[in-house]
């Protein structure tokens, strides 16, 4: 099967390799009207018009050719309509997946006797050459050919002639584009998951570098309880792991093939959808042809997962932007991940993380765009759905960029131990641990809560910390207090008292860290 899809040594059609030809507008009977020899490279047997300029350039303006769907039309579309309806400016990103799908489809058509083996070989060889020319930057994308599918098919027809006209047998652009898009999303998910793991590794390594460092934990952005910095960093790692899991689940659900569903009703031709599904690595063909061409929930799920990733990254960004401020001073980013001000010479700004925070809005916006696009569409395919690509492309590009720069930032920050330690006494971070002490002495928690609350009020009046209160002061609030109370007071003692699974206790965090070092295969040396 692979040899049929990917072989580059298959029989080639016989036509001149001495020059490249421009063809007139009738694709059904191409007539060479102008030779265009290429001065900088050896001639190829497959060297169409579409291989003469960089694909990154604006598409050239050519005399309009008859559309591949133009048989029943007496007029061509106006320039304004053509410009408004084209999608080649963005869906050319799907070229590799479009060619993969076409190779699988051509091989299936040959297997089923719908095209000959010679025709299959010509198609596969031509598609190989088109892929080569795109990747070499020689292919010209033409707006009059509307989209990636028709650009490739028209170029293939220019190359090999009649066999290419059979490629679209038992296939519509409706199922073709969804096949391409599912393949693209599948690959994009793999790229994002790899970027997530890279960030997880950076965070775990940052945790390993800061063993034993206690920081204030916050709720409502108010001092709450002391926690190990390692514990907090591993919280981000846990969130990212669920993000990767959502993407993996999404990939499993989207990995079903719409190819062969045609426009919406399937076909009466003897195709084998299981063959193309297997060739493209799908789990199976989609069961319902109408669902196959109208479904976009796989993209909605994908962009939803990306939006949750973006929200998690935005929260990391917010934390580190705050911590880099003079008011906190907990971290110092290196110059390599900071920027300055055009007017204030002293400024050193954590701009990458501010932009991570900002770009989360863009990723969420991509999801909202697609949700709004799909709302209220009748079955099956509607042209509105052409607009699903750009939000998906933007979401993936943005999320990968956010993950990469967050990992870069994590590798280039220093935690300011002395500043953090000076900040720890404020906020009575050991108050809850004191309440636990009373519970262990047999006092009901609500009563303990009240006693500790009054203890804090006493500290406020004396301008001191809980550990500074005398035993006499404490016994004035409850006779239960004894000398062993001081083993529960102070942030270091408080952290030592945490023991529940998943808590910020030293042994618990060590276990969590060991788990992630092992899972992520991090070399600690």
Coordinates of C-alpha atoms in Angstrom, one line a residue:
X1 CA 0.0 0.0 0.0
X2 CA 2.7 2.5 1.0
X3 CA 4.5 1.8 -2.3
X4 CA 1.4 2.8 -4.2
X5 CA 1.0 6.0 -2.3
X6 CA 4.5 7.3 -2.0
X7 CA 6.7 5.7 -4.7
X8 CA 8.6 8.2 -6.7
X9 CA 9.8 5.7 -9.3
X10 CA 6.4 4.9 -10.9
X11 CA 6.0 5.1 -14.7
X12 CA 5.7 8.6 -16.0
X13 CA 3.6 9.8 -18.9
X14 CA 5.3 10.5 -22.1
X15 CA 5.5 14.2 -23.0
X16 CA 8.3 16.7 -23.7
X17 CA 10.7 17.6 -20.9
X18 CA 12.5 20.2 -22.9
X19 CA 10.4 23.2 -21.8
X20 CA 7.6 24.3 -19.6
X21 CA 4.3 25.2 -21.2
X22 CA 1.6 27.8 -20.5
X23 CA -1.7 26.3 -21.4
X24 CA -4.8 28.0 -22.7
X25 CA -7.9 28.2 -20.6
X26 CA -9.5 24.9 -21.7
X27 CA -8.2 22.3 -19.2
X28 CA -10.0 19.6 -21.2
X29 CA -7.7 20.1 -24.2
X30 CA -4.5 21.9 -23.1
X31 CA -2.7 23.5 -26.0
X32 CA 0.9 24.7 -25.5
X33 CA 1.2 28.3 -26.5
X34 CA 4.5 29.5 -24.9
X35 CA 7.7 27.6 -23.9
X36 CA 9.2 28.8 -20.6
X37 CA 12.6 27.1 -20.1
X38 CA 13.9 27.5 -16.5
X39 CA 17.4 29.0 -16.5
X40 CA 18.5 27.8 -13.0
X41 CA 17.7 24.1 -12.8
X42 CA 17.5 20.8 -14.7
X43 CA 14.3 20.2 -16.6
X44 CA 11.7 17.9 -15.1
X45 CA 9.2 15.8 -16.9
X46 CA 6.7 17.3 -14.6
X47 CA 7.2 21.1 -14.8
X48 CA 3.9 22.9 -15.2
X49 CA 3.2 26.6 -15.2
X50 CA 2.5 26.3 -11.5
X51 CA 6.1 25.5 -10.8
X52 CA 7.7 28.6 -12.2
X53 CA 7.5 31.0 -9.3
X54 CA 7.8 31.0 -5.5
X55 CA 4.7 30.0 -3.7
X56 CA 5.3 32.7 -1.2
X57 CA 4.7 35.4 -3.9
X58 CA 1.4 36.8 -4.8
X59 CA -0.5 34.6 -7.3
X60 CA 0.1 35.6 -10.9
X61 CA -2.7 37.1 -12.9
X62 CA -3.5 34.8 -15.8
X63 CA -6.3 34.8 -18.4
X64 CA -9.3 33.2 -16.7
X65 CA -9.6 29.5 -17.3
X66 CA -12.8 27.5 -17.3
X67 CA -13.6 26.4 -13.7
X68 CA -13.4 22.7 -13.1
X69 CA -17.1 23.0 -12.1
X70 CA -17.9 25.4 -15.0
X71 CA -19.8 23.2 -17.4
X72 CA -23.3 24.6 -16.8
X73 CA -22.2 28.2 -16.6
X74 CA -22.2 30.6 -19.5
X75 CA -20.3 33.4 -17.7
X76 CA -17.3 33.5 -15.5
X77 CA -17.4 35.0 -12.1
X78 CA -16.5 38.7 -11.7
X79 CA -13.2 39.7 -10.2
X80 CA -14.9 40.9 -7.0
X81 CA -16.7 37.6 -6.5
X82 CA -13.5 35.6 -7.3
X83 CA -11.5 37.6 -4.8
X84 CA -14.1 37.3 -2.1
X85 CA -14.7 33.6 -2.5
X86 CA -11.1 32.4 -2.9
X87 CA -9.5 30.4 -0.1
X88 CA -6.1 29.6 -1.6
X89 CA -4.6 32.5 0.3
X90 CA -4.9 30.5 3.5
X91 CA -5.9 26.9 2.7
X92 CA -2.7 26.2 0.8
X93 CA -1.4 25.2 4.2
X94 CA -3.3 21.9 3.6
X95 CA -1.3 21.0 0.5
X96 CA 0.6 18.1 2.0
X97 CA -2.6 16.6 3.4
X98 CA -4.5 17.2 0.2
X99 CA -1.8 15.3 -1.7
X100 CA -1.8 12.5 0.8
X101 CA -5.6 12.1 0.4
X102 CA -5.4 12.2 -3.4
X103 CA -2.7 9.5 -3.4
X104 CA -4.9 7.3 -1.2
X105 CA -7.9 8.0 -3.3
X106 CA -6.1 7.3 -6.6
X107 CA -4.7 4.0 -5.3
X108 CA -8.2 3.0 -4.2
X109 CA -9.8 3.9 -7.5
X110 CA -7.2 1.7 -9.3
X111 CA -7.8 -1.2 -6.8
X112 CA -11.5 -1.0 -7.5
X113 CA -11.0 -0.9 -11.3
X114 CA -12.3 2.7 -11.7
X115 CA -9.0 3.8 -13.2
X116 CA -6.2 1.8 -14.7
X117 CA -2.9 1.1 -13.0
X118 CA -1.1 3.2 -15.6
X119 CA -3.4 6.1 -14.9
X120 CA -2.8 5.6 -11.2
X121 CA 0.9 5.7 -11.7
X122 CA 0.7 8.9 -13.7
X123 CA -1.4 10.5 -11.0
X124 CA 0.9 9.5 -8.2
X125 CA 4.0 10.6 -10.1
X126 CA 2.5 13.9 -10.8
X127 CA 1.4 14.4 -7.2
X128 CA 5.0 13.7 -6.1
X129 CA 6.3 16.3 -8.5
X130 CA 3.7 18.9 -7.3
X131 CA 4.6 18.3 -3.7
X132 CA 8.3 18.6 -4.6
X133 CA 7.7 21.9 -6.4
X134 CA 5.7 23.3 -3.5
X135 CA 8.3 22.5 -1.0
X136 CA 11.0 23.9 -3.3
X137 CA 9.1 27.2 -3.4
X138 CA 8.5 27.0 -7.1
X139 CA 4.7 26.4 -7.2
X140 CA 2.5 29.4 -8.0
X141 CA -0.9 29.4 -6.3
X142 CA -3.6 30.8 -8.6
X143 CA -6.5 32.6 -7.1
X144 CA -8.6 31.8 -10.2
X145 CA -8.3 28.2 -9.2
X146 CA -10.0 29.1 -5.9
X147 CA -8.5 26.7 -3.3
X148 CA -5.7 24.2 -2.6
X149 CA -7.7 21.3 -4.1
X150 CA -8.4 22.9 -7.4
X151 CA -4.9 24.4 -7.7
X152 CA -3.3 20.9 -7.3
X153 CA -5.9 19.2 -9.5
X154 CA -5.5 21.8 -12.3
X155 CA -1.7 21.6 -12.1
X156 CA -1.9 17.8 -12.2
X157 CA -4.1 18.0 -15.3
X158 CA -1.6 20.4 -16.9
X159 CA 1.0 17.8 -16.3
X160 CA -0.5 14.4 -17.0
X161 CA -3.6 15.2 -19.0
X162 CA -6.5 12.8 -19.1
X163 CA -5.6 10.6 -16.1
X164 CA -5.9 13.6 -13.8
X165 CA -9.5 14.2 -14.8
X166 CA -10.4 10.8 -13.3
X167 CA -8.9 11.6 -9.9
X168 CA -12.1 13.3 -8.7
X169 CA -14.2 10.2 -9.4
X170 CA -16.4 9.4 -6.3
X171 CA -15.1 12.5 -4.5
X172 CA -16.4 16.0 -3.8
X173 CA -14.5 18.9 -2.4
X174 CA -16.9 18.6 0.6
X175 CA -15.3 15.3 1.7
X176 CA -11.9 16.2 0.3
X177 CA -11.5 19.3 2.4
X178 CA -12.6 17.6 5.5
X179 CA -10.2 14.7 4.9
X180 CA -7.4 17.3 4.6
X181 CA -8.5 19.2 7.6
X182 CA -8.8 16.2 9.9
X183 CA -5.3 15.1 8.8
X184 CA -4.0 18.6 9.4
X185 CA -5.6 18.8 12.9
X186 CA -4.2 15.4 13.8
X187 CA -0.7 16.6 13.0
X188 CA -1.2 19.9 14.7
X189 CA -2.3 18.2 17.9
X190 CA 0.9 16.2 17.9
X191 CA 2.9 19.4 17.6
X192 CA 1.1 21.1 20.5
X193 CA 1.4 18.0 22.7
X194 CA 5.2 18.0 22.1
X195 CA 5.3 21.7 23.0
X196 CA 3.3 21.1 26.2
X197 CA 5.8 18.4 27.2
X198 CA 8.7 20.8 26.5
X199 CA 7.1 23.4 28.9
X200 CA 6.4 20.7 31.5
X201 CA 10.1 19.7 31.4
X202 CA 11.2 23.4 31.8
X203 CA 8.9 23.8 34.9
X204 CA 10.0 20.6 36.5
X205 CA 13.7 21.6 36.0
X206 CA 12.9 25.0 37.5
X207 CA 11.4 23.2 40.5
X208 CA 14.4 21.0 40.9
X209 CA 16.6 24.1 41.1
X210 CA 14.6 25.6 44.0
X211 CA 14.3 22.7 46.4
X212 CA 13.0 23.7 49.8
X213 CA 12.1 27.3 48.9
X214 CA 8.9 28.4 50.7
X215 CA 6.7 31.1 49.2
X216 CA 3.4 32.7 50.3
X217 CA 0.4 30.9 48.9
X218 CA -2.5 33.1 47.9
X219 CA -6.3 33.0 47.7
X220 CA -8.2 36.1 46.6
X221 CA -4.6 37.5 46.0
X222 CA -4.3 37.7 49.8
X223 CA -1.7 35.8 51.8
X224 CA -3.2 32.4 52.7
X225 CA -0.8 29.6 53.7
X226 CA 2.9 28.8 53.1
X227 CA 3.6 26.5 50.2
X228 CA 6.7 25.1 48.6
X229 CA 7.6 26.8 45.4
X230 CA 8.1 23.3 43.9
X231 CA 4.5 22.6 44.8
X232 CA 3.2 25.6 43.0
X233 CA 5.3 25.0 39.8
X234 CA 4.0 21.4 39.8
X235 CA 0.4 22.7 39.8
X236 CA 1.1 24.2 36.4
X237 CA 2.6 20.9 35.3
X238 CA -0.6 19.1 36.3
X239 CA -2.8 21.6 34.4
X240 CA -0.7 21.2 31.3
X241 CA -1.0 17.4 31.6
X242 CA -4.7 17.6 31.5
X243 CA -4.4 19.9 28.5
X244 CA -2.4 17.2 26.7
X245 CA -5.0 14.7 27.7
X246 CA -7.8 16.7 26.2
X247 CA -5.9 17.0 22.9
X248 CA -5.2 13.3 22.9
X249 CA -8.9 12.6 23.4
X250 CA -9.8 15.1 20.7
X251 CA -7.4 13.4 18.3
X252 CA -9.0 10.0 18.9
X253 CA -12.5 11.4 18.2
X254 CA -11.4 13.3 15.0
X255 CA -9.5 10.3 13.6
X256 CA -12.3 9.0 11.4
X257 CA -12.3 9.4 7.6
X258 CA -14.9 11.4 5.6
X259 CA -13.3 10.5 2.3
X260 CA -15.8 8.9 0.0
X261 CA -18.8 10.6 1.5
X262 CA -18.8 12.8 -1.6
X263 CA -21.0 15.8 -1.6
X264 CA -23.4 14.5 1.1
X265 CA -25.1 11.3 -0.1
X266 CA -22.1 9.0 -0.9
X267 CA -21.8 7.4 -4.4
X268 CA -23.1 4.5 -6.4
X269 CA -19.6 3.7 -7.7
X270 CA -17.9 0.6 -6.1
X271 CA -15.4 2.5 -3.9
X272 CA -13.6 1.1 -0.8
X273 CA -13.8 3.7 1.9
X274 CA -12.0 1.3 4.4
X275 CA -9.0 1.1 2.1
X276 CA -8.5 4.9 2.0
X277 CA -9.2 5.1 5.7
X278 CA -6.5 2.6 6.5
X279 CA -4.0 4.1 4.1
X280 CA -4.4 7.5 5.8
X281 CA -4.1 6.2 9.3
X282 CA -7.7 6.8 10.3
X283 CA -9.5 4.5 12.7
X284 CA -12.4 3.9 10.3
X285 CA -14.6 5.6 7.8
X286 CA -17.3 7.8 9.2
X287 CA -20.6 5.9 9.3
X288 CA -22.9 8.7 8.0
X289 CA -22.1 10.5 4.8
X290 CA -24.2 13.6 5.7
X291 CA -22.5 13.8 9.1
X292 CA -19.1 13.3 7.4
X293 CA -19.3 16.5 5.3
X294 CA -21.2 18.7 7.7
X295 CA -19.4 17.9 11.0
X296 CA -17.1 20.6 12.5
X297 CA -17.4 19.6 16.1
X298 CA -13.9 18.1 15.9
X299 CA -12.5 21.6 15.2
X300 CA -14.7 23.1 17.9
X301 CA -13.3 20.5 20.4
X302 CA -9.8 21.2 19.2
X303 CA -10.1 25.0 19.6
X304 CA -11.8 24.5 22.9
X305 CA -8.8 22.5 24.2
X306 CA -6.5 25.2 22.8
X307 CA -8.5 27.9 24.6
X308 CA -8.1 26.0 27.9
X309 CA -4.4 25.8 27.3
X310 CA -4.3 29.5 26.6
X311 CA -6.1 30.3 29.8
X312 CA -3.7 28.2 31.8
X313 CA -0.7 29.9 30.1
X314 CA -2.3 33.3 30.7
X315 CA -2.5 32.5 34.5
X316 CA 1.1 31.6 34.5
X317 CA 1.8 34.8 32.7
X318 CA -0.2 36.8 35.2
X319 CA 1.6 35.2 38.1
X320 CA 5.1 35.9 36.8
X321 CA 4.3 39.4 35.7
X322 CA 3.2 40.2 39.2
X323 CA 6.1 38.4 40.7
X324 CA 8.5 40.4 38.6
X325 CA 7.1 43.7 39.8
X326 CA 8.9 45.8 42.5
X327 CA 5.9 45.2 44.7
X328 CA 6.5 41.5 44.8
X329 CA 10.1 41.1 43.6
X330 CA 9.9 37.3 43.8
X331 CA 11.5 36.7 40.4
X332 CA 14.1 38.4 38.2
X333 CA 13.8 37.6 34.5
X334 CA 17.1 37.6 32.6
X335 CA 17.8 40.4 30.1
X336 CA 17.4 37.8 27.3
X337 CA 13.6 37.5 28.0
X338 CA 12.9 41.1 28.9
X339 CA 12.3 44.3 27.1
X340 CA 12.8 48.0 27.8
X341 CA 10.9 51.3 27.4
X342 CA 11.4 53.8 24.6
X343 CA 11.2 56.7 27.1
X344 CA 12.0 55.3 30.6
X345 CA 15.6 54.1 30.7
X346 CA 15.3 52.2 33.9
X347 CA 12.5 49.9 32.8
X348 CA 12.9 46.1 32.4
X349 CA 9.6 44.5 31.4
X350 CA 8.5 40.9 31.3
X351 CA 6.9 41.5 28.0
X352 CA 6.8 37.8 26.7
X353 CA 4.5 36.8 29.6
X354 CA 2.4 39.9 29.1
X355 CA 1.9 38.9 25.5
X356 CA 1.1 35.3 26.6
X357 CA -1.6 36.8 28.8
X358 CA -2.8 38.9 25.9
X359 CA -2.7 36.3 23.2
X360 CA -5.0 34.1 25.2
X361 CA -7.8 36.4 24.2
X362 CA -6.9 35.7 20.5
X363 CA -7.1 32.0 21.0
X364 CA -10.5 32.3 22.8
X365 CA -11.7 34.5 20.0
X366 CA -10.8 31.9 17.4
X367 CA -13.1 29.4 19.3
X368 CA -15.9 32.0 19.5
X369 CA -15.6 32.7 15.8
X370 CA -16.0 29.1 14.9
X371 CA -18.8 28.5 17.4
X372 CA -20.7 31.5 15.9
X373 CA -19.9 30.3 12.4
X374 CA -21.5 26.9 13.0
X375 CA -24.5 28.1 14.8
X376 CA -27.7 27.6 12.8
X377 CA -26.2 26.0 9.7
X378 CA -28.6 23.5 8.1
X379 CA -27.3 20.1 7.0
X380 CA -25.2 19.3 5.1
X381 CA -22.3 21.4 3.7
X382 CA -22.6 25.2 3.4
X383 CA -20.0 27.6 2.0
X384 CA -19.9 29.4 5.4
X385 CA -17.7 26.5 6.5
X386 CA -14.8 27.7 4.3
X387 CA -14.3 30.1 7.2
X388 CA -13.3 27.4 9.6
X389 CA -9.7 27.2 8.5
X390 CA -8.3 30.6 9.5
X391 CA -9.4 30.4 13.1
X392 CA -8.0 26.9 13.4
X393 CA -4.7 27.9 11.8
X394 CA -4.4 31.0 14.0
X395 CA -5.3 29.1 17.2
X396 CA -2.6 26.4 16.6
X397 CA 0.1 28.9 15.6
X398 CA -0.7 31.1 18.6
X399 CA -0.8 28.3 21.2
X400 CA 2.4 26.8 20.0
X401 CA 4.1 30.3 20.2
X402 CA 2.7 30.8 23.7
X403 CA 4.0 27.4 24.9
X404 CA 7.4 27.9 23.4
X405 CA 7.9 31.4 24.8
X406 CA 6.7 30.3 28.3
X407 CA 9.2 27.5 28.3
X408 CA 11.9 30.0 27.2
X409 CA 10.9 32.4 30.0
X410 CA 10.9 29.5 32.6
X411 CA 14.5 28.7 31.7
X412 CA 15.6 32.3 32.1
X413 CA 14.2 33.5 35.5
X414 CA 15.8 33.5 39.0
X415 CA 13.8 33.3 42.2
X416 CA 14.9 35.9 44.7
X417 CA 15.3 33.8 47.9
X418 CA 16.1 36.6 50.2
X419 CA 13.3 38.8 49.1
X420 CA 10.8 35.9 49.4
X421 CA 12.0 35.0 52.9
X422 CA 11.7 38.6 54.1
X423 CA 8.1 38.6 52.7
X424 CA 7.1 35.4 54.5
X425 CA 6.3 36.7 58.0
X426 CA 3.5 39.0 56.9
X427 CA 0.0 37.6 56.6
X428 CA -0.1 35.1 59.4
X429 CA 0.4 32.2 57.0
X430 CA 0.6 29.7 59.9
X431 CA -2.9 30.5 61.2
X432 CA -4.5 27.5 59.7
X433 CA -1.8 25.2 61.0
X434 CA -2.5 26.7 64.5
X435 CA -6.1 25.7 64.1
X436 CA -5.0 22.2 63.2
X437 CA -3.1 22.1 66.4
X438 CA -6.2 22.9 68.4
X439 CA -8.2 20.2 66.5
X440 CA -5.5 17.7 67.5
X441 CA -6.1 18.8 71.1
X442 CA -9.8 17.8 70.7
X443 CA -11.2 21.2 70.1
X444 CA -14.0 21.3 67.4
X445 CA -12.8 23.0 64.2
X446 CA -15.3 25.9 64.3
X447 CA -14.2 26.7 67.9
X448 CA -10.6 26.4 66.8
X449 CA -11.2 28.8 64.0
X450 CA -12.6 31.3 66.4
X451 CA -9.8 31.0 68.9
X452 CA -7.2 31.4 66.1
X453 CA -9.1 34.4 64.7
X454 CA -8.9 36.1 68.1
X455 CA -5.2 35.1 68.3
X456 CA -4.6 36.9 65.0
X457 CA -6.5 40.0 66.3
X458 CA -4.3 40.0 69.4
X459 CA -1.2 39.9 67.1
X460 CA -2.5 42.8 65.1
X461 CA -2.9 44.8 68.3
X462 CA 0.6 43.9 69.4
X463 CA 2.1 44.3 65.9
X464 CA 3.7 40.8 66.1
X465 CA 3.4 37.3 64.6
X466 CA 1.7 34.3 66.1
X467 CA 5.0 32.7 67.0
X468 CA 5.8 35.9 69.0
X469 CA 2.9 35.5 71.3
X470 CA 3.7 34.3 74.8
X471 CA 2.2 31.1 76.1
X472 CA 0.4 33.3 78.7
X473 CA -1.1 35.3 75.8
X474 CA -2.3 32.2 74.1
X475 CA -3.8 30.6 77.3
X476 CA -5.8 33.8 77.8
X477 CA -7.6 32.7 74.6
X478 CA -7.7 29.0 75.4
X479 CA -6.3 26.9 78.2
X480 CA -5.5 24.1 75.7
X481 CA -2.4 25.8 74.5
X482 CA 0.8 24.3 75.7
X483 CA 4.5 24.6 75.0
X484 CA 4.3 22.2 72.0
X485 CA 2.2 24.9 70.1
X486 CA 5.5 26.5 69.0
X487 CA 6.2 23.4 66.9
X488 CA 3.3 24.5 64.7
X489 CA 4.2 28.1 64.3
X490 CA 6.4 29.8 61.7
X491 CA 6.2 29.0 58.0
X492 CA 9.0 26.3 58.2
X493 CA 7.2 24.4 60.9
X494 CA 3.8 24.9 59.2
X495 CA 5.1 23.4 56.0
X496 CA 6.5 20.4 57.9
X497 CA 3.0 19.7 59.3
X498 CA 1.4 19.1 56.0
X499 CA 1.0 15.4 55.3
X500 CA -2.2 14.7 53.3
X501 CA -1.8 13.2 49.8
X502 CA -1.1 16.0 47.2
X503 CA -0.3 18.6 49.9
X504 CA 2.6 21.0 50.2
X505 CA 4.4 18.9 52.8
X506 CA 8.1 18.2 52.1
X507 CA 7.6 14.4 51.6
X508 CA 4.5 14.9 49.5
X509 CA 6.1 17.3 47.2
X510 CA 9.2 15.1 46.9
X511 CA 6.9 12.3 45.7
X512 CA 5.1 14.5 43.2
X513 CA 8.5 15.7 41.9
X514 CA 9.8 12.2 41.6
X515 CA 6.7 11.2 39.6
X516 CA 7.1 14.0 37.1
X517 CA 10.9 13.5 36.7
X518 CA 10.1 9.8 35.9
X519 CA 7.1 10.5 33.6
X520 CA 8.9 13.2 31.6
X521 CA 12.2 11.2 31.5
X522 CA 14.2 14.1 33.0
X523 CA 17.8 13.5 33.7
X524 CA 18.5 15.2 37.0
X525 CA 22.3 15.2 36.7

